[in-house]
PDB file of C-alpha atoms in Angstrom:
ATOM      1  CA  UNK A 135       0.000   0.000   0.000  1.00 87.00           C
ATOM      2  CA  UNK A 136       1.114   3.254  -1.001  1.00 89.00           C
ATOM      3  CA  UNK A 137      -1.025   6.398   0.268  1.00 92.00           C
ATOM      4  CA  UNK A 138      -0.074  10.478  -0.751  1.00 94.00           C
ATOM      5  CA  UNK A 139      -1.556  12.935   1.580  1.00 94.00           C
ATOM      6  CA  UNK A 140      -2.081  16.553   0.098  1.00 94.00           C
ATOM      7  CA  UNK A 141      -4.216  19.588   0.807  1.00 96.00           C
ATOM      8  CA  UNK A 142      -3.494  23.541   0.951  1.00 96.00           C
ATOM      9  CA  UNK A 143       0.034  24.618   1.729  1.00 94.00           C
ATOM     10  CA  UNK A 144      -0.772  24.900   5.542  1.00 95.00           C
ATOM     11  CA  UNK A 145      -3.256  22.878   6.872  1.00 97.00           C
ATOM     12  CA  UNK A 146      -1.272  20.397   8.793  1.00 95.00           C
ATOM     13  CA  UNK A 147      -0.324  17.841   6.320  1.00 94.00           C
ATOM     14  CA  UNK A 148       3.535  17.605   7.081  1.00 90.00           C
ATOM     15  CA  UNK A 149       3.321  18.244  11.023  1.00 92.00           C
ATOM     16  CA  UNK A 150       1.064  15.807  11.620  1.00 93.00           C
ATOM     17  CA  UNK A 151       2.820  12.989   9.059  1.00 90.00           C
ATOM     18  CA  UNK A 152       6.088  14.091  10.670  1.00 88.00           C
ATOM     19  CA  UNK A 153       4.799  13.133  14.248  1.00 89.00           C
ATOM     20  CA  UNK A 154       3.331   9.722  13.020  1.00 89.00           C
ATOM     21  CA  UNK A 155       6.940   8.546  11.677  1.00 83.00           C
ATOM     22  CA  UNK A 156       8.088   9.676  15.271  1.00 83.00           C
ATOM     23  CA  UNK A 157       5.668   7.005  16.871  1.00 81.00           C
ATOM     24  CA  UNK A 158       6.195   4.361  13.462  1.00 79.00           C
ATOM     25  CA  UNK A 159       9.022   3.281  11.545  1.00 68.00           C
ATOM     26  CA  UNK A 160       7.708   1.786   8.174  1.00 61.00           C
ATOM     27  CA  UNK A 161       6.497   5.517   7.408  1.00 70.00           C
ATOM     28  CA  UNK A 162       8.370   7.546   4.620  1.00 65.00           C
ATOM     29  CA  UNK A 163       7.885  10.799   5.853  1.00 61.00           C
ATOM     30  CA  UNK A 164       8.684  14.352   3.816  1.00 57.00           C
ATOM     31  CA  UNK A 165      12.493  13.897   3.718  1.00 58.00           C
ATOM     32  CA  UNK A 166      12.572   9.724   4.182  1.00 60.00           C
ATOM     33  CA  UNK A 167      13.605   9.142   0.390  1.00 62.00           C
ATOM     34  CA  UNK A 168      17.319   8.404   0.277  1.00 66.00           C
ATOM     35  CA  UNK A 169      18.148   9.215  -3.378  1.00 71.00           C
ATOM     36  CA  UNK A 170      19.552   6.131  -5.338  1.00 72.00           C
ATOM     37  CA  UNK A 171      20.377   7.623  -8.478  1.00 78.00           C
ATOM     38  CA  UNK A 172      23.226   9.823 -10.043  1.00 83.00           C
ATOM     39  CA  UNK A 173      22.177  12.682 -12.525  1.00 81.00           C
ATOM     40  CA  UNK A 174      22.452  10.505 -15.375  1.00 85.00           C
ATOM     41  CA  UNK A 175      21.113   7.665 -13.738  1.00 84.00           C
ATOM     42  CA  UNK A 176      17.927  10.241 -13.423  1.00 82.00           C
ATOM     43  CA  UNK A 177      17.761  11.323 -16.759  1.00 84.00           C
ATOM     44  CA  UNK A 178      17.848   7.668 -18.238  1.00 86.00           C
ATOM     45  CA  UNK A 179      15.077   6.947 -15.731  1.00 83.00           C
ATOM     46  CA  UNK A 180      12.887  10.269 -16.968  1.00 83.00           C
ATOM     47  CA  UNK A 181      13.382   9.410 -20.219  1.00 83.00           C
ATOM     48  CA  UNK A 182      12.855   5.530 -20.241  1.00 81.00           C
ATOM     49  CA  UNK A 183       9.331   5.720 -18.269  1.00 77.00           C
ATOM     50  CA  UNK A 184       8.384   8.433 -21.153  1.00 76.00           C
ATOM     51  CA  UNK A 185       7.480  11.397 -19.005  1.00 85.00           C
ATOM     52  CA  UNK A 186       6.947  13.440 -21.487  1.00 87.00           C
ATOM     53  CA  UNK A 187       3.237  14.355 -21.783  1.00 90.00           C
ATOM     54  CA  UNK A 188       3.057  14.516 -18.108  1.00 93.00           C
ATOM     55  CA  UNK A 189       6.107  17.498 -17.661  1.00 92.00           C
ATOM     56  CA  UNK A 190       5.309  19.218 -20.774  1.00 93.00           C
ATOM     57  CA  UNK A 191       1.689  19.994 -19.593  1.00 95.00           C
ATOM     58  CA  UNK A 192       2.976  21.019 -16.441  1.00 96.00           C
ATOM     59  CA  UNK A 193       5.341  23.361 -17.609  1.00 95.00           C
ATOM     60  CA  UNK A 194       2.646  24.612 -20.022  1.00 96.00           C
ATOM     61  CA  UNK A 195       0.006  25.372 -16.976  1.00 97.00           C
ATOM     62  CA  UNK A 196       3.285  27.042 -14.894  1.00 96.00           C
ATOM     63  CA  UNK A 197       4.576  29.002 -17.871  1.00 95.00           C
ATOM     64  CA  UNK A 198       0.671  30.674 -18.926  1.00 95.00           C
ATOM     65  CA  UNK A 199      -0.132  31.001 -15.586  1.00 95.00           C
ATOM     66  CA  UNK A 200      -0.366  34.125 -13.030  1.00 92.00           C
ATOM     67  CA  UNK A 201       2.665  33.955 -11.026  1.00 94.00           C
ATOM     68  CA  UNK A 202       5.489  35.591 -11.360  1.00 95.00           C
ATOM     69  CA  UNK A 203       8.574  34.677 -13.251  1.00 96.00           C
ATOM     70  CA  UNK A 204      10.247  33.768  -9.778  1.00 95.00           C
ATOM     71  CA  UNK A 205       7.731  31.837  -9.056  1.00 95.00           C
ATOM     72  CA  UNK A 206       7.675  30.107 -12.144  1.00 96.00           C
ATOM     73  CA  UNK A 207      11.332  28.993 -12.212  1.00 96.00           C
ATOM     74  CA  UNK A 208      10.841  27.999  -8.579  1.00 95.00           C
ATOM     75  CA  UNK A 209       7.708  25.827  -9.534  1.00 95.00           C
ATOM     76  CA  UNK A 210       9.434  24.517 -12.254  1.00 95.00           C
ATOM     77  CA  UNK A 211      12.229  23.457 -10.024  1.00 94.00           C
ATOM     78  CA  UNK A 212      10.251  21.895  -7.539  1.00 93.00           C
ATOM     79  CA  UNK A 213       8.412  19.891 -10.337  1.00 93.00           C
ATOM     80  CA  UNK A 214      12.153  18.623 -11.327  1.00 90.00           C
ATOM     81  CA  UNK A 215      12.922  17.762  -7.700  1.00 88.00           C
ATOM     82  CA  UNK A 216       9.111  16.045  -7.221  1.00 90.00           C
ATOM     83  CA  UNK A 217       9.957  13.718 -10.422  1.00 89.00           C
ATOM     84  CA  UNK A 218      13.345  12.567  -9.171  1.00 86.00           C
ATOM     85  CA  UNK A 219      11.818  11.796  -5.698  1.00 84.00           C
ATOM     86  CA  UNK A 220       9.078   9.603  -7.668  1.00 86.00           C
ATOM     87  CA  UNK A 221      11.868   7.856  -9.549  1.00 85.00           C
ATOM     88  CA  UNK A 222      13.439   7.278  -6.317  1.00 82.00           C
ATOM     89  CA  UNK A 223      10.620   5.666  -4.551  1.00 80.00           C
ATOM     90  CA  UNK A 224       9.841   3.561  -7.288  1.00 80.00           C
ATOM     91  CA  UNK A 225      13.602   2.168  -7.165  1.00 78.00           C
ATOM     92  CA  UNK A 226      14.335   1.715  -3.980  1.00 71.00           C
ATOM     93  CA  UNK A 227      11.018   1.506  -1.774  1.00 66.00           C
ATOM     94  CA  UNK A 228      10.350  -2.345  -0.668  1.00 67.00           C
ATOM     95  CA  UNK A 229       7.240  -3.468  -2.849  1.00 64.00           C
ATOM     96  CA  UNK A 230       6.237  -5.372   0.177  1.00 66.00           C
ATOM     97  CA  UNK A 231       6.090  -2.586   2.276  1.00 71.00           C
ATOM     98  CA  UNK A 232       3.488  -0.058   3.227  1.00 77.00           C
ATOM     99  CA  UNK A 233       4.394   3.866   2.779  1.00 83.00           C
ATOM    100  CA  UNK A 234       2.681   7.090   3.605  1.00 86.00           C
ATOM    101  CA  UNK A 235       4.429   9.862   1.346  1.00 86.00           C
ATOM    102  CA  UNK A 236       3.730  13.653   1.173  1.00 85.00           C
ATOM    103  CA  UNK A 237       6.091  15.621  -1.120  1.00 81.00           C
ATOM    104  CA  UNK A 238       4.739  13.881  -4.559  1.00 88.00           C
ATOM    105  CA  UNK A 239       3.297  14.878  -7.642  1.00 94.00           C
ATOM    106  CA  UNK A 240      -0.463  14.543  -5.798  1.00 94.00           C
ATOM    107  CA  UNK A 241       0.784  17.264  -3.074  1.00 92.00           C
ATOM    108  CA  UNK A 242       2.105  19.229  -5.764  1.00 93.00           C
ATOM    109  CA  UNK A 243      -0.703  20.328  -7.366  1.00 95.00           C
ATOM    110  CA  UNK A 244      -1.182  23.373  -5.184  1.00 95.00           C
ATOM    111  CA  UNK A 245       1.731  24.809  -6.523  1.00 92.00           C
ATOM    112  CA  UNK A 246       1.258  24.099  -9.561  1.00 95.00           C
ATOM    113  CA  UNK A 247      -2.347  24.624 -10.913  1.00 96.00           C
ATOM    114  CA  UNK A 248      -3.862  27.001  -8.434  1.00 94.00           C
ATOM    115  CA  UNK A 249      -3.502  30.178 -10.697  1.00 94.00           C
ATOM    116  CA  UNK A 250      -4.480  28.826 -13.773  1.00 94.00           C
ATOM    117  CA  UNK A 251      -7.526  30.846 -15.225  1.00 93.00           C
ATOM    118  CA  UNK A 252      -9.134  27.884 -16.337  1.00 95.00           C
ATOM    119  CA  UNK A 253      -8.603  25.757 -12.979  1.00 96.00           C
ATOM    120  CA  UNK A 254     -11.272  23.135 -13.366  1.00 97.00           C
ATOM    121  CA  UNK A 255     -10.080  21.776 -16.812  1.00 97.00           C
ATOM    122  CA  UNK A 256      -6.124  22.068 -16.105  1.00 97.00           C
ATOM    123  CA  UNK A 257      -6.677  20.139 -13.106  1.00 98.00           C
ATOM    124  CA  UNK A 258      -9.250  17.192 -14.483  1.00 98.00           C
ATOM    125  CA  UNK A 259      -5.508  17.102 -17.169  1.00 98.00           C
ATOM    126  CA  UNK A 260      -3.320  16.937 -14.349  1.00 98.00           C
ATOM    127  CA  UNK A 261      -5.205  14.406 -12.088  1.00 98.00           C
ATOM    128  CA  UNK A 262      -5.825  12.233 -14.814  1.00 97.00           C
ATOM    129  CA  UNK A 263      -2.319  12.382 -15.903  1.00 96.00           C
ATOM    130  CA  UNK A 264      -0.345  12.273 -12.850  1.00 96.00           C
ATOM    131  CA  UNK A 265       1.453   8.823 -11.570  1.00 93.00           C
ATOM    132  CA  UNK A 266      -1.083   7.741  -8.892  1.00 94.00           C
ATOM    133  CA  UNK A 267      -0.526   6.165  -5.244  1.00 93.00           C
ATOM    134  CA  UNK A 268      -3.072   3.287  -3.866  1.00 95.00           C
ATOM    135  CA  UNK A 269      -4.837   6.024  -1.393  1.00 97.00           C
ATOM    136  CA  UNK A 270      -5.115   9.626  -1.263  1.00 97.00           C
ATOM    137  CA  UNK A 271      -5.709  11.281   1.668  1.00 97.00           C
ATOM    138  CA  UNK A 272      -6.831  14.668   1.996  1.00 98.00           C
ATOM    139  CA  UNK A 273      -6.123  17.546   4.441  1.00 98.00           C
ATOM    140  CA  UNK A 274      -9.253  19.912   4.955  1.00 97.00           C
ATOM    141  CA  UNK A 275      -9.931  22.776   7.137  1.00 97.00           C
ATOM    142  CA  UNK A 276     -11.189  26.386   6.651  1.00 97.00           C
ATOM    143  CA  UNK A 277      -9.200  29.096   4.842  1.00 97.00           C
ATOM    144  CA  UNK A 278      -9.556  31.229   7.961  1.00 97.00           C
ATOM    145  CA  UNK A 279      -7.497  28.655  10.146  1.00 97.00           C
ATOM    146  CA  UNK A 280      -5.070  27.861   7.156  1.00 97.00           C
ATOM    147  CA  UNK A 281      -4.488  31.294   6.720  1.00 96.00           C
ATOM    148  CA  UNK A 282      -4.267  32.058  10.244  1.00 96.00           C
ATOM    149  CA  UNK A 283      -1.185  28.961  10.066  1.00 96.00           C
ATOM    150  CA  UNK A 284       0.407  30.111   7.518  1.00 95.00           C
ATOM    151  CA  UNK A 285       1.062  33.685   9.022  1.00 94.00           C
ATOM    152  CA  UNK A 286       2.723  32.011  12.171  1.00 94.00           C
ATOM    153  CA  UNK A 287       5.075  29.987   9.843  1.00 90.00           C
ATOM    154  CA  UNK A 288       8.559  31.935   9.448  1.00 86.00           C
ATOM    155  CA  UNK A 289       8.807  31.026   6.194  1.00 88.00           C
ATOM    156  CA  UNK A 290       6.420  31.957   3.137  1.00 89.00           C
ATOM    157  CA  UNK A 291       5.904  28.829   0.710  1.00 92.00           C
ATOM    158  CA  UNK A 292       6.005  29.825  -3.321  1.00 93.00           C
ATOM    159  CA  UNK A 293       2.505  30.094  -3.930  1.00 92.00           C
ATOM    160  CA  UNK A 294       1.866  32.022  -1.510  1.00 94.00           C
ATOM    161  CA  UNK A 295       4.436  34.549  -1.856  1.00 93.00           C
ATOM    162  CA  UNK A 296       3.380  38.839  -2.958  1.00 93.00           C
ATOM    163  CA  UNK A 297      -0.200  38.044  -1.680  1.00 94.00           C
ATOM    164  CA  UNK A 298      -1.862  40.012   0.959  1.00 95.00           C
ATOM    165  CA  UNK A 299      -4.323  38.499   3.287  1.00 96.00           C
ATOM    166  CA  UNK A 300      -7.288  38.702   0.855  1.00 96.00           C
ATOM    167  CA  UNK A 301      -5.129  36.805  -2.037  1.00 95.00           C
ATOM    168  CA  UNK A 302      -4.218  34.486   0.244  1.00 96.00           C
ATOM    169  CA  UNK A 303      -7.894  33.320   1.327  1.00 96.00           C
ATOM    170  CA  UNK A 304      -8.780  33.585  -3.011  1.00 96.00           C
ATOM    171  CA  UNK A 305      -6.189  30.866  -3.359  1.00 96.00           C
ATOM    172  CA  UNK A 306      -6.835  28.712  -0.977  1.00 96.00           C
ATOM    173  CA  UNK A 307     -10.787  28.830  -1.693  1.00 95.00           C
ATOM    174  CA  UNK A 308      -9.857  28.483  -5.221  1.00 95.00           C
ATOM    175  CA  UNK A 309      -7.787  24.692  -3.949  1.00 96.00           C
ATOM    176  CA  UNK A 310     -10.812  23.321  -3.076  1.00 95.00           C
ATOM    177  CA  UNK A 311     -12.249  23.497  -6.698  1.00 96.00           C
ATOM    178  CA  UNK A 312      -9.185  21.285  -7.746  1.00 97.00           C
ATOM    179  CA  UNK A 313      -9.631  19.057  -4.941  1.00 97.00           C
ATOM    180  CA  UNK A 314     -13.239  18.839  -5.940  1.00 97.00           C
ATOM    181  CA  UNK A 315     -12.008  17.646  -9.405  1.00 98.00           C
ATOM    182  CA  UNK A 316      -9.006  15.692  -8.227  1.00 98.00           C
ATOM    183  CA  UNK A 317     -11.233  13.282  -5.464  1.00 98.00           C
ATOM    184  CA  UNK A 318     -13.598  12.844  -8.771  1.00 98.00           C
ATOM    185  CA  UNK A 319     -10.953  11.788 -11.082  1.00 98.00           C
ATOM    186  CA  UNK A 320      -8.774   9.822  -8.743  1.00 98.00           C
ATOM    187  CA  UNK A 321     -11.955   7.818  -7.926  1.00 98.00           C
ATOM    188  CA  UNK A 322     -12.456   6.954 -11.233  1.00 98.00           C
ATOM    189  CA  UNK A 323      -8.986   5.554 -11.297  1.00 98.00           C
ATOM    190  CA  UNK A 324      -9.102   3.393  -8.950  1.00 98.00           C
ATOM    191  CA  UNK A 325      -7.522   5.290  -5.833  1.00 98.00           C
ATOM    192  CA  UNK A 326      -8.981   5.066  -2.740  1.00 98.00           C
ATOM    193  CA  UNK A 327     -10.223   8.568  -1.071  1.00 98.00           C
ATOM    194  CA  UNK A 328      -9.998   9.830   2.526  1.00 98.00           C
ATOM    195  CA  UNK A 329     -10.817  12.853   3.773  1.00 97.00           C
ATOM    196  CA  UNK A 330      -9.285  14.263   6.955  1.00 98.00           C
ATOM    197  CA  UNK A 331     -10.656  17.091   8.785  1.00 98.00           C
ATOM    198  CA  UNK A 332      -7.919  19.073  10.093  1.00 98.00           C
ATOM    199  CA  UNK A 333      -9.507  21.879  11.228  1.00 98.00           C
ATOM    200  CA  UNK A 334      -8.575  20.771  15.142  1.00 97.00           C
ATOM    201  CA  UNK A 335      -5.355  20.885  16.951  1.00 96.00           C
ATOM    202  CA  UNK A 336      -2.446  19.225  15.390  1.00 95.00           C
ATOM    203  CA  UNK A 337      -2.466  16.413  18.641  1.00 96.00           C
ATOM    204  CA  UNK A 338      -6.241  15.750  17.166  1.00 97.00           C
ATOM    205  CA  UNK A 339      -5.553  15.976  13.715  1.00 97.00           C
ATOM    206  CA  UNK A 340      -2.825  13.037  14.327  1.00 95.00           C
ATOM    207  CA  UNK A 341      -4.985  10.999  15.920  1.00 96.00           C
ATOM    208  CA  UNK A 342      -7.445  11.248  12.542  1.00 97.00           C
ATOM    209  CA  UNK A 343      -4.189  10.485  10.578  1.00 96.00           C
ATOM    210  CA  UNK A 344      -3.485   7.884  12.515  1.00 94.00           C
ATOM    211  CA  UNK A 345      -6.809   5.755  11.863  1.00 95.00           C
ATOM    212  CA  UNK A 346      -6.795   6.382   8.832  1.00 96.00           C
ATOM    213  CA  UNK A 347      -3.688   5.057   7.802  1.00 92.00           C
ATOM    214  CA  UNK A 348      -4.383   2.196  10.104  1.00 92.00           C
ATOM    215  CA  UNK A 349      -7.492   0.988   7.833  1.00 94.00           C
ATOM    216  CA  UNK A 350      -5.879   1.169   4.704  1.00 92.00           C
ATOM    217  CA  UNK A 351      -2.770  -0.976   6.502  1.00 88.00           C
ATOM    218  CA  UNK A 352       0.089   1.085   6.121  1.00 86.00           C
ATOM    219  CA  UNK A 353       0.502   0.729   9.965  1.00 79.00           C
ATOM    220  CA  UNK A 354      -0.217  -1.864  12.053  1.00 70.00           C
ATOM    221  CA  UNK A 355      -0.267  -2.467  15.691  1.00 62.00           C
TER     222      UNK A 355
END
């Protein structure tokens, strides 16, 4: 079993996965992929699985997009570092073993499609495009409280970078319209959806997380 979690930049997805691989150790969490391949190890491996379609109509939605050129490159990068950590799992993860992975192509979505002017059909492309895990698992909770995380982190994340308080809440009303589309489309293709309400504290919103991942078998007691 192999399960992505994703939702807005924000909600809770990475503190509470990072807590569960405190308490579990079959659990890849954001930065438990040890890279097994040299650069031209990677580009043999990008072009042999024929990743074409997939990167060109990424780069396509990134480049006619609304961000900023900065932005862009950054989003562009991050797509490049996303693909290498899929080739990664895919070569050195244990088939028989059960992983919980945020950091993928299904997380990065946000970053990538959320200023698109035509948001519904770029992301019914992407979703039914994208490499896809057993389970996805998604992170909701109110832009309010997102927002209202966000502005304690130190750091700003790309997409939300040159946005005041009012952009910020337009994007992350507008992710729900692509999670709308991507629970639709993943459904249809076989992955299994869970929804997580994370609008609680981050103790509370591992406990959901826990259960969850507990059902579909990627922990056991």
């Amino acid at each position: 079993m192999f399960a992505e979690i994703l939702g807005p930049s924000a909600v809770g997805k990475s503190t509470a996965l990072k807590a569960l691989c405190v308490k579990y150790d079959k659990i890849i969490g954001p930065d438990g992929l040890k890279s097994v391949l040299s650069k031209d190890d990677y580009r043999f491996y990008m072009d042999f699985f024929s990743f074409d379609e997939f990167l060109n109509g990424c780069i396509h939605i990134i480049s006619t997009s609304k961000m900023r050129p900065s932005q862009k490159a950054s989003a562009i990068s991050m797509l490049n570092n996303t693909a290498r950590k899929h080739f990664d799992r895919l070569l050195s993860a244990d088939k028989k073993s059960h992983y919980l992975q945020d950091e993928l192509f299904l997380h990065r979505s946000f970053s990538l499609l959320c200023f698109s002017d035509d948001l519904k059909k770029v992301s019914e492309w992407y979703f039914s495009t994208v490499p896809i895990p057993d389970a996805a698992i998604f992170f909701n909770a109110s832009p309010d409280i997102i927002l209202k995380r966000h502005k304690a982190r130190a750091v700003s994340v790309n997409s939300y970078m040159y946005k005041d308080d009012e952009q910020l809440l337009e994007v992350i009303k507008r992710s729900s319209i692509m999670y709308e589309v991507a629970k639709e489309v993943l459904y249809s293709r076989g992955v299994l959806i869970h929804e997580l309400d994370a609008n609680c504290s981050p103790s509370k919103t591992l406990i959901k997380l826990e259960k969850i991942v507990k059902e579909l078998g990627v922990i056991r007691e």
